[in-house]
Tab-separated table of C-alpha atoms in Angstrom:
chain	number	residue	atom	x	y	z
A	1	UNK	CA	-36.178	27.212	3.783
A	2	UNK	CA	-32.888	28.869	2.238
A	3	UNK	CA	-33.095	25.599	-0.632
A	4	UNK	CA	-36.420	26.465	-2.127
A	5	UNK	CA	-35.177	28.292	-5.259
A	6	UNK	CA	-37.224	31.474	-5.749
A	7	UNK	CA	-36.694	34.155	-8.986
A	8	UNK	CA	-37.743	37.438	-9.788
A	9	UNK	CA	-39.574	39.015	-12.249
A	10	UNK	CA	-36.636	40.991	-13.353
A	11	UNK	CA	-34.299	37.638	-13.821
A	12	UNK	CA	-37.371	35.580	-15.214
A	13	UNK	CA	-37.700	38.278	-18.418
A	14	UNK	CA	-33.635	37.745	-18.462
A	15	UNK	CA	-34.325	33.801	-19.344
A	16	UNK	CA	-34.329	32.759	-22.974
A	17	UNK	CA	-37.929	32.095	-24.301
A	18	UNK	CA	-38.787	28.609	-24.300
A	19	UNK	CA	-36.717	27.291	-21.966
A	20	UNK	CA	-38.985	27.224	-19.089
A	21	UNK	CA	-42.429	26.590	-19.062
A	22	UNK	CA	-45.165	28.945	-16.380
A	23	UNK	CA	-47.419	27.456	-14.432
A	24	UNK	CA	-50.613	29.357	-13.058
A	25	UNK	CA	-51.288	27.612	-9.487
A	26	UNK	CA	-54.013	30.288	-8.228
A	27	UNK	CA	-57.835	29.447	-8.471
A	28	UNK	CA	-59.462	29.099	-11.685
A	29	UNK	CA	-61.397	32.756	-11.014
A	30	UNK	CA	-58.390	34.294	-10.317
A	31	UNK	CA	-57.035	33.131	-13.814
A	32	UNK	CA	-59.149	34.167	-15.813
A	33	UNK	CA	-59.035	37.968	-14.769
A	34	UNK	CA	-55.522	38.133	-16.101
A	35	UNK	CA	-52.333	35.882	-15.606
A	36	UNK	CA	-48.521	36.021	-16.976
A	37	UNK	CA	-47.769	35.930	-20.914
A	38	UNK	CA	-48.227	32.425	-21.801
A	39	UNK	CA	-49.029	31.102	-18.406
A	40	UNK	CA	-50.270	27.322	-18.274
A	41	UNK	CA	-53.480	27.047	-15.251
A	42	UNK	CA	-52.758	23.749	-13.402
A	43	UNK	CA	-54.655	23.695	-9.726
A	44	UNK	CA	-52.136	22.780	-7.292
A	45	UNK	CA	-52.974	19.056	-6.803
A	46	UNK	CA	-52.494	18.474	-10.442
A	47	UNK	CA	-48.885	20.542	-10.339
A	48	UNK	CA	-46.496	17.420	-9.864
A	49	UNK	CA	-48.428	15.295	-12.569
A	50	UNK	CA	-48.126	18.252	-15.073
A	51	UNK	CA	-44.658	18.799	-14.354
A	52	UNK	CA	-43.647	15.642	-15.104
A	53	UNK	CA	-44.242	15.804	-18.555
A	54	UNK	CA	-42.960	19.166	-19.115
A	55	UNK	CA	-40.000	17.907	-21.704
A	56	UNK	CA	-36.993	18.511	-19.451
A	57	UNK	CA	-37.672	22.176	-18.939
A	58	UNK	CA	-37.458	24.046	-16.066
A	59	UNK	CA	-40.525	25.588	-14.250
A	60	UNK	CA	-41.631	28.833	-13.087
A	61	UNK	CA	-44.234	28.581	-10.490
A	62	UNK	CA	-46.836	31.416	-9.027
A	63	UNK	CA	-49.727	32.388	-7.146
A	64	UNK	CA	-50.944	35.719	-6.416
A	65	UNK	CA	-48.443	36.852	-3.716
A	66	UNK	CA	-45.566	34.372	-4.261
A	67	UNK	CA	-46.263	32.294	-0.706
A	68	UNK	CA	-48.348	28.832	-1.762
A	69	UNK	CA	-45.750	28.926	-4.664
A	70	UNK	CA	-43.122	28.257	-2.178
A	71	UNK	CA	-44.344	25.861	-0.651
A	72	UNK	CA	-45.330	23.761	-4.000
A	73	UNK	CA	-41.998	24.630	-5.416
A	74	UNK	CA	-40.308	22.822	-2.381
A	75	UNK	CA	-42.667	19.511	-3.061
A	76	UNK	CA	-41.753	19.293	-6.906
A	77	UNK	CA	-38.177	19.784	-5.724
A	78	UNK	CA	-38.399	16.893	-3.576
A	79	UNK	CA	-39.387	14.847	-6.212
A	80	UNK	CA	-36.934	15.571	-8.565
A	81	UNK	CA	-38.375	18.568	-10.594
A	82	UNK	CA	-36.177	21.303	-11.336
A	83	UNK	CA	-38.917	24.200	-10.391
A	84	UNK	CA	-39.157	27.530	-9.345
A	85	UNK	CA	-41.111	29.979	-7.779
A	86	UNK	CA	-42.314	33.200	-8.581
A	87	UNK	CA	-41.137	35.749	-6.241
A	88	UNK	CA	-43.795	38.123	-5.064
A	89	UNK	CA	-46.514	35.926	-7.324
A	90	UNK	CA	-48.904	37.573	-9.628
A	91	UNK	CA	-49.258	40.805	-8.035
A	92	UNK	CA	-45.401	41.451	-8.501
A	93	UNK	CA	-45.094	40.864	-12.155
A	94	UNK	CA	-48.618	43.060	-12.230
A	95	UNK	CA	-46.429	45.965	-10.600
A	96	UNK	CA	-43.367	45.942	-12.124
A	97	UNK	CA	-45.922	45.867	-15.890
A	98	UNK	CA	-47.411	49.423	-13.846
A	99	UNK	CA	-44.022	50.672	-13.678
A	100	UNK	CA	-42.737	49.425	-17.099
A	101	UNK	CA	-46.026	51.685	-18.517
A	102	UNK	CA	-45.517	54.472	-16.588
A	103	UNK	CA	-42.423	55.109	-17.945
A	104	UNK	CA	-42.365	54.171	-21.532
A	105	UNK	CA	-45.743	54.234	-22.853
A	106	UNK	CA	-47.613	57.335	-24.899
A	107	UNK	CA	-50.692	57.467	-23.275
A	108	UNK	CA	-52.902	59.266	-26.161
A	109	UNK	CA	-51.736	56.732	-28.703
A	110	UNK	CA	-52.285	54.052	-26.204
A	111	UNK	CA	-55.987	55.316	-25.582
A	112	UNK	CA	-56.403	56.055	-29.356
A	113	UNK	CA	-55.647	52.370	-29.874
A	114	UNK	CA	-58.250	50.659	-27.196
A	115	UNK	CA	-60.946	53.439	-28.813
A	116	UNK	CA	-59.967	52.402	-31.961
A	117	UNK	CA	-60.545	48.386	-31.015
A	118	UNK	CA	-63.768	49.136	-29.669
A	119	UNK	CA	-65.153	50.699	-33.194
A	120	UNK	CA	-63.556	48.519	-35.003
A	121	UNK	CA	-62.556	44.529	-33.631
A	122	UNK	CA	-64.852	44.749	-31.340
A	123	UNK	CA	-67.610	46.543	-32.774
A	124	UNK	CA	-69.921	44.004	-33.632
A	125	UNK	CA	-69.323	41.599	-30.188
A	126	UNK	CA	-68.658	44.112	-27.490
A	127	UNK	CA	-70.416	48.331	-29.037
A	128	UNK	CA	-73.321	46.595	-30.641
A	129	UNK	CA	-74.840	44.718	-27.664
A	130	UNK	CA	-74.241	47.135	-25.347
A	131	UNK	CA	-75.687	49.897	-27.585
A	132	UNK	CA	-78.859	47.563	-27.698
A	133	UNK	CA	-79.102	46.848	-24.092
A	134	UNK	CA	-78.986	50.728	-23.599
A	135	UNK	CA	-82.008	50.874	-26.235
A	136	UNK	CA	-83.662	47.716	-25.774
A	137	UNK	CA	-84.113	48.145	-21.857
A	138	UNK	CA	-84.194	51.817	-22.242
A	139	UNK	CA	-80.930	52.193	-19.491
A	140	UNK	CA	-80.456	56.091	-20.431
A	141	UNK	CA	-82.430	58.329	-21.133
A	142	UNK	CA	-81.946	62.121	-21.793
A	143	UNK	CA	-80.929	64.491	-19.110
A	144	UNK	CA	-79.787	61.665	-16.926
A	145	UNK	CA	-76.533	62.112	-14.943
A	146	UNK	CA	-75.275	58.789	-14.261
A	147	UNK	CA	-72.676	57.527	-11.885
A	148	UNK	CA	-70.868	54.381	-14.085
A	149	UNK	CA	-69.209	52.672	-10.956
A	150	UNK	CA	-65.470	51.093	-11.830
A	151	UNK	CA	-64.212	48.669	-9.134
A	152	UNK	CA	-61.110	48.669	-11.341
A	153	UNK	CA	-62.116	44.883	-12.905
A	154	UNK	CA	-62.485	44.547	-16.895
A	155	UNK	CA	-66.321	44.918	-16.682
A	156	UNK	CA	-66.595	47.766	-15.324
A	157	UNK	CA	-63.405	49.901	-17.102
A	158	UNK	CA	-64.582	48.408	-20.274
A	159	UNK	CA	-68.324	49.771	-19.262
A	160	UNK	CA	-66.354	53.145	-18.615
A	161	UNK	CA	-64.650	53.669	-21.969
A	162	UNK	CA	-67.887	52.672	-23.845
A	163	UNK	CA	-69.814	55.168	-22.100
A	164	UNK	CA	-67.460	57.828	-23.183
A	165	UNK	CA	-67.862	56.458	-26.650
A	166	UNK	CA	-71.752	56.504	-26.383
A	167	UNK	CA	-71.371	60.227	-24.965
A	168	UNK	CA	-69.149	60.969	-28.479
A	169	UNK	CA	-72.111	59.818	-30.754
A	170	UNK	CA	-75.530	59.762	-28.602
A	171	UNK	CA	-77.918	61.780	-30.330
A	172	UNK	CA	-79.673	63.678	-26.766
A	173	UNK	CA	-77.943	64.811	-23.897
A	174	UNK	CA	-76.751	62.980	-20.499
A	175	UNK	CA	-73.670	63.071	-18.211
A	176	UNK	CA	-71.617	60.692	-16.531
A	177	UNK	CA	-69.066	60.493	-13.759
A	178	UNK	CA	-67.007	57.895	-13.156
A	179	UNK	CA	-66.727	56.719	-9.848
A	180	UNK	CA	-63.760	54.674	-8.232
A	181	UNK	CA	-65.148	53.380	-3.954
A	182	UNK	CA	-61.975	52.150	-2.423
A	183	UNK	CA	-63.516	49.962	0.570
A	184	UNK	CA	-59.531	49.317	1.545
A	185	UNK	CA	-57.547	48.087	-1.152
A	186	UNK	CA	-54.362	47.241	-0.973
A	187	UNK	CA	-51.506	50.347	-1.690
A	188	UNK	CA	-50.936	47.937	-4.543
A	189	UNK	CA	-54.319	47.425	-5.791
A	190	UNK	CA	-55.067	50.962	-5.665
A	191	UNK	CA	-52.055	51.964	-7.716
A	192	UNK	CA	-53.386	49.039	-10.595
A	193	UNK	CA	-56.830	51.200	-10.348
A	194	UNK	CA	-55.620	54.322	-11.005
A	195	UNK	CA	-52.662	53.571	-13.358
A	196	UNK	CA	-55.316	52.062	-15.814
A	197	UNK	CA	-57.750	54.808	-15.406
A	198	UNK	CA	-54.561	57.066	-16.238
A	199	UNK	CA	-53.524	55.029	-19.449
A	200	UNK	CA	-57.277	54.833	-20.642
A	201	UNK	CA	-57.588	58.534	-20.155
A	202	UNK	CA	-61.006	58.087	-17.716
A	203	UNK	CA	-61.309	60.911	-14.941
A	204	UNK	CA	-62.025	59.026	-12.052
A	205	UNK	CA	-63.511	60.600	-8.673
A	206	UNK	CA	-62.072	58.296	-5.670
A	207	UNK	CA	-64.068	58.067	-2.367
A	208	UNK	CA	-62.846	55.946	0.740
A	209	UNK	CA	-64.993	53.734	3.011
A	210	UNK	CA	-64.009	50.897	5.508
A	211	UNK	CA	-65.730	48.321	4.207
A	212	UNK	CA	-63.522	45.477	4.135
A	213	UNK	CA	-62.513	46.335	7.705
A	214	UNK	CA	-66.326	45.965	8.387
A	215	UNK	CA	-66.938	42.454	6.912
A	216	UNK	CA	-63.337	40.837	7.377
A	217	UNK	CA	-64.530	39.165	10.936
A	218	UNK	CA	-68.326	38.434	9.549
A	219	UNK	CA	-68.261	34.890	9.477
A	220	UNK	CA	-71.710	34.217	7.388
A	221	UNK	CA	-71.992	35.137	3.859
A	222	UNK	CA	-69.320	37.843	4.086
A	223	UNK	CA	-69.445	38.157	0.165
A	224	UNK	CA	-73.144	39.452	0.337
A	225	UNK	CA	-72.767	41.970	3.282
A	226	UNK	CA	-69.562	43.321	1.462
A	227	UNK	CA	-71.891	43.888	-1.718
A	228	UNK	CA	-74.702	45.178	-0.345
A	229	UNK	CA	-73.040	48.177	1.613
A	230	UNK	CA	-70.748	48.800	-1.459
A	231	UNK	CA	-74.334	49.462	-3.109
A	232	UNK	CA	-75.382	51.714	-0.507
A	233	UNK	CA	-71.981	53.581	-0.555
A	234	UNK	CA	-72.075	54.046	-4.315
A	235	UNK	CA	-75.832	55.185	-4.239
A	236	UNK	CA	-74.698	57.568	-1.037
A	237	UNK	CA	-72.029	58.998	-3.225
A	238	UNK	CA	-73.778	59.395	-7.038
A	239	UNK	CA	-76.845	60.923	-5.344
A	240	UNK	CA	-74.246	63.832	-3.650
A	241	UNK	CA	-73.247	64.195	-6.678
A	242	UNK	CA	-76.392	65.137	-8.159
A	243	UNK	CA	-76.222	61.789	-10.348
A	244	UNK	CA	-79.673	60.032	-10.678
A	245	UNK	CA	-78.530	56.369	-12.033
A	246	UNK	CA	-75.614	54.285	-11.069
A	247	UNK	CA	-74.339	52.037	-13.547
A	248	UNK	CA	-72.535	48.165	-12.792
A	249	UNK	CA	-70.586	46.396	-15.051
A	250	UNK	CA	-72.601	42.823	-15.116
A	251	UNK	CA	-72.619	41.585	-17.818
A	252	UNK	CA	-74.451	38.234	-19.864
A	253	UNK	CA	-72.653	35.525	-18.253
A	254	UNK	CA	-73.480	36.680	-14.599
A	255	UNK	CA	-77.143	36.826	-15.436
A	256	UNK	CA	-77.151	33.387	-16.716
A	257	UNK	CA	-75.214	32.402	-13.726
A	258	UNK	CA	-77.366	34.411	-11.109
A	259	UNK	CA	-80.551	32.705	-13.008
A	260	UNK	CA	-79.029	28.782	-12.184
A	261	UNK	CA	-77.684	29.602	-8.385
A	262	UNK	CA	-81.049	30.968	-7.664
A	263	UNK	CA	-82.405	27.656	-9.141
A	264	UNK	CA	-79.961	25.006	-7.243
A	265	UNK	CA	-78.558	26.796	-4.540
A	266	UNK	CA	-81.498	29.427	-3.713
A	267	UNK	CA	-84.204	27.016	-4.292
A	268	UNK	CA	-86.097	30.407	-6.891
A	269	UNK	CA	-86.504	31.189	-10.148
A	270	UNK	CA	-85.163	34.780	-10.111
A	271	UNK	CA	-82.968	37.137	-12.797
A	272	UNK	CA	-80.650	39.979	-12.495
A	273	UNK	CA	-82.241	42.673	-13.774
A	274	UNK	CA	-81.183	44.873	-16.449
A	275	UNK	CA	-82.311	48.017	-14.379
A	276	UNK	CA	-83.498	48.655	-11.023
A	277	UNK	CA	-85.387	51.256	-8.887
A	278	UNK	CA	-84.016	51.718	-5.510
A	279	UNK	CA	-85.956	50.431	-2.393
A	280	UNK	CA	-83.707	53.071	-0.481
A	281	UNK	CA	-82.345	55.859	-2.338
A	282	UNK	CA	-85.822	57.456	-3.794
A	283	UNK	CA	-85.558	58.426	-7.537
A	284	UNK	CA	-82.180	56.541	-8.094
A	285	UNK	CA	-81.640	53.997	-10.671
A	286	UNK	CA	-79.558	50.631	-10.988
A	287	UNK	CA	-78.851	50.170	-14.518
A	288	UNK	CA	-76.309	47.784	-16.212
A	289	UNK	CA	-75.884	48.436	-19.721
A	290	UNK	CA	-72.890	45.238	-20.508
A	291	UNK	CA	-76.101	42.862	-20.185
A	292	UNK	CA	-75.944	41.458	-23.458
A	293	UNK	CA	-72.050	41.600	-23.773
A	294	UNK	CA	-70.113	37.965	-23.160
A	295	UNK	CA	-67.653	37.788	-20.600
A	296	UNK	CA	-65.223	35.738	-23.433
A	297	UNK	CA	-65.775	38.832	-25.425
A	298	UNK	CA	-64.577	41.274	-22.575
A	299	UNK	CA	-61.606	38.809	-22.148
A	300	UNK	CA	-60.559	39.502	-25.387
A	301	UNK	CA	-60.714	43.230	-25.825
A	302	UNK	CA	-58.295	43.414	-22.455
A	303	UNK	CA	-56.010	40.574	-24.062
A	304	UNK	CA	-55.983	42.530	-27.498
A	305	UNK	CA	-55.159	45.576	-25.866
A	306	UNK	CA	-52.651	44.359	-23.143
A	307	UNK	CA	-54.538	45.743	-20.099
A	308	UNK	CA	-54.178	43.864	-16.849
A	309	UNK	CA	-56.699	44.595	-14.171
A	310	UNK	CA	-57.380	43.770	-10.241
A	311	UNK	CA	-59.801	40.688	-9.503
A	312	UNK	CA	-61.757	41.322	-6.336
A	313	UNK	CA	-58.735	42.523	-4.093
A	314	UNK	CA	-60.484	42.392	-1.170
A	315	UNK	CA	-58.974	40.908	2.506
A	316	UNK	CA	-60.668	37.504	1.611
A	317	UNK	CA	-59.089	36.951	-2.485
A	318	UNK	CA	-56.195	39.115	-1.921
A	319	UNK	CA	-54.169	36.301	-0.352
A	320	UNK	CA	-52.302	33.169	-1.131
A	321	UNK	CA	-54.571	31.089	1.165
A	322	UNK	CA	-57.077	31.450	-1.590
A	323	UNK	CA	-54.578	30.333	-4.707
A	324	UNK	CA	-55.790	26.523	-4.207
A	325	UNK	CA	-59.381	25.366	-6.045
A	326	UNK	CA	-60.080	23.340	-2.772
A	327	UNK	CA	-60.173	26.249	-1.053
A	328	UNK	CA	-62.565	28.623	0.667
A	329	UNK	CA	-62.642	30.404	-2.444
A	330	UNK	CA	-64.134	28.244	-4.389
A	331	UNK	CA	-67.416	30.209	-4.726
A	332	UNK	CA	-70.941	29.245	-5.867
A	333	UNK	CA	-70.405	30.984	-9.229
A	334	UNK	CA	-67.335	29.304	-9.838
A	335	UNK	CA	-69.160	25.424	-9.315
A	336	UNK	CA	-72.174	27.375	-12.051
A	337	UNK	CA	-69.107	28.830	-14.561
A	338	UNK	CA	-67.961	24.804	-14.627
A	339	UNK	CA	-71.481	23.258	-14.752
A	340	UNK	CA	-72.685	25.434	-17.854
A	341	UNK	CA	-69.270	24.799	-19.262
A	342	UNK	CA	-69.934	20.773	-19.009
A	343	UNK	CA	-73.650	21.328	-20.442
A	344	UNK	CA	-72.116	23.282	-23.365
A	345	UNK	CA	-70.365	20.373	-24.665
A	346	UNK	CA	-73.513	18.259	-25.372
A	347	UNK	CA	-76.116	21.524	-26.359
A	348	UNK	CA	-74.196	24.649	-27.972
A	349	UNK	CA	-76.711	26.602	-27.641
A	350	UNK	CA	-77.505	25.940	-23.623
A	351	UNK	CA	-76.624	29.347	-22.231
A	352	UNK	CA	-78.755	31.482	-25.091
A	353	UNK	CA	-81.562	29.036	-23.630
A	354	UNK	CA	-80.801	29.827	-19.771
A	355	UNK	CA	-81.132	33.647	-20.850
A	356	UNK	CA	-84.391	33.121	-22.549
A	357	UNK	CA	-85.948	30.878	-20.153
A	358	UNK	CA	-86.804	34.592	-17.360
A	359	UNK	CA	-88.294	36.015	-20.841
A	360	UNK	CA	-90.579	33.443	-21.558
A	361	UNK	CA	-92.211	32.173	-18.004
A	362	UNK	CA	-95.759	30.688	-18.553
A	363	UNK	CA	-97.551	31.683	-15.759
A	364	UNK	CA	-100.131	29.212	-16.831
A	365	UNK	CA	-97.466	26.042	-15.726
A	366	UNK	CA	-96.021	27.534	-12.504
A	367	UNK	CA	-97.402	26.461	-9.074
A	368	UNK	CA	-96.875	29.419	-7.548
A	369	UNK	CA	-95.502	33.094	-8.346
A	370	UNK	CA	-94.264	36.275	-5.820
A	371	UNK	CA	-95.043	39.572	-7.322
A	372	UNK	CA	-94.497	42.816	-5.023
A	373	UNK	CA	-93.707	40.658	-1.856
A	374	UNK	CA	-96.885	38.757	-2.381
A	375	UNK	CA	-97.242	35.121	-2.337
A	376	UNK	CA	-99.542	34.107	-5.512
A	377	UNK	CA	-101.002	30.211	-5.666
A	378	UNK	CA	-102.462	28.735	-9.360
A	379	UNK	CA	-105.386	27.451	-6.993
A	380	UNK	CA	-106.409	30.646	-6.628
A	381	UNK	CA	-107.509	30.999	-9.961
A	382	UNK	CA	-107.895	26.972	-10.753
């Protein structure tokens, strides 16, 4: 395959601006947790029909490890379209961004700067609504110690910085620690992790566990195994360290999502909750204070403050096999994200609606109800 024209990141920055155009081929998921400077998202079936109407200029073409790109790159070739690919994909431009920061940034007026957005630009969209989650569902209390878990995503190093920010101004006492589970990323992935907890000045405590290795050959519902013993690891580890809450960075557009798979895919009318008991670590918490925050919102404090984070990175995403939307990565919440995106367009107000409907169930109107494990019929009181 010496003809496929590849180029690095290095001769891409050389290029003169505007006269190529970058095109996004990964999944639509993997897009929106971060993608090049002025990347274009086309799916890969769609690639040769864009392309076609890009005005003469060349292409640059990537994925998330520069391998699908190829192979697209040597189609558009065929048929005439002066394209190229991305070598090394996403995850190379990510790294040689790591390496670019390492070396010329100044970290405290860095860190100043994303403090400074979150009091200020983001105040009203991202600080107030998680400062009323954290009163309205009464998330922390004083004297707690709480473990806020960062799987080095937005959510959850946005949920980090504003609980240092909450510690700055809360008016009782608590503690936090912020904890980093690597279940086996990538060398890659891990360096992303800890290069952003560097540069946003948050002192993580790392722990290692093997849990990718333990789901990679489960063949039903990896996803759910993977997140049920990352639970169990992070309640293992927050507990040993005397921590009595553990904190997860979901935030308003996953409860609305959980609420509709649960509906068409789970056949039940359940919620994420805003906090949790545990059914196996006695006197530990679940609490998840960015439940009122949007994920647009989140989006845009990262953007604003030119932070690029890791997706899911585990042995399943953190391949090119899963670049294309037909593929096996096309998840449930992915097929939800797109059908509240369509029902948007006709009622504006659809997803405040979705949120509201787990507040206001009439009992009254359903046939039946579980509560504690138990089955409940409206014959029984009819």
């Amino acid at each position: 395959m010496e003809h496929i024209e590849e180029i690095t990141v290095s001769e891409l920055s050389a290029w003169e601006k505007g006269s190529y155009l970058l095109y996004d081929m990964r999944d639509e998921m993997s897009y929106s947790y971060g993608h090049l400077p002025d990347a274009i998202h086309v799916p890969a079936a769609q690639l040769q029909e864009r392309l076609q109407e890009s005005d003469g200029k060349k292409a640059v073409v990537y994925c998330k490890k520069g391998e699908t790109s190829v192979e697209a790159v040597e189609a558009l070739r065929a048929a005439g379209i002066e394209a190229y690919s991305l070598k090394g994909g996403y995850l190379a431009w990510l790294m040689e961004a790591v390496g670019r920061e390492e070396q010329e940034e100044d970290i405290d007026a860095f860190c100043e700067e994303v403090e400074k957005s979150i009091r200020k630009r983001f105040h009203k969209k991202i600080w107030t609504k998680f400062t009323k989650a954290i009163t309205e569902y009464e998330l922390v209390q004083e004297g707690d110690r709480i473990a806020v878990c960062i799987s080095g995503g937005k959510d959850s190093m946005l949920m980090a910085k504003l609980f240092q920010e909450l510690k700055r101004h809360n008016k009782f006492a608590f503690d936090v620690k912020f904890l980093v589970m690597d279940p086996g990323y990538s060398p890659e992935n891990r360096k992303v992790i800890e290069n952003n907890a560097k540069r946003l000045k948050i002192p993580i405590t790392i722990f290692e566990s093997d849990i990718f290795e333990s789901v990679f050959h489960i063949e039903k519902s990896p996803c759910y195994l993977c997140a049920r013993m990352r639970r169990g690891h992070l309640y293992s580890k927050a507990k040993e360290l005397g921590c009595n809450k553990i904190a997860l960075g979901h935030h308003y557009d996953d409860v609305i999502e959980t609420i509709l798979m649960g509906m068409l895919y789970g056949a039940q009318m359940q919620t994420m909750m805003p906090k949790l008991h545990s059914t196996n670590f006695e006197g530990m918490e679940l609490i998840r204070p960015l439940y009122l925050v949007r994920e647009d919102d989140i989006k845009a404090w990262r953007d604003a403050n030119n932070l690029h984070f890791i997706q899911c990175a585990c042995k399943f995403t953190d391949t090119c096999s899963s670049c294309q939307e037909d593929g096996q990565s096309n998840s449930k919440r992915l097929e939800i994200k797109k059908l509240i995106r369509e029902l948007k367009k006709t009622n504006p107000f659809v997803e405040g609606n979705i949120f509201k409907s787990v507040e206001n169930v009439n009992l009254s109107t359903v046939i039946a109800y579980k509560q504690d494990g138990v089955k409940h019929h409206f014959l029984e009181n009819y």
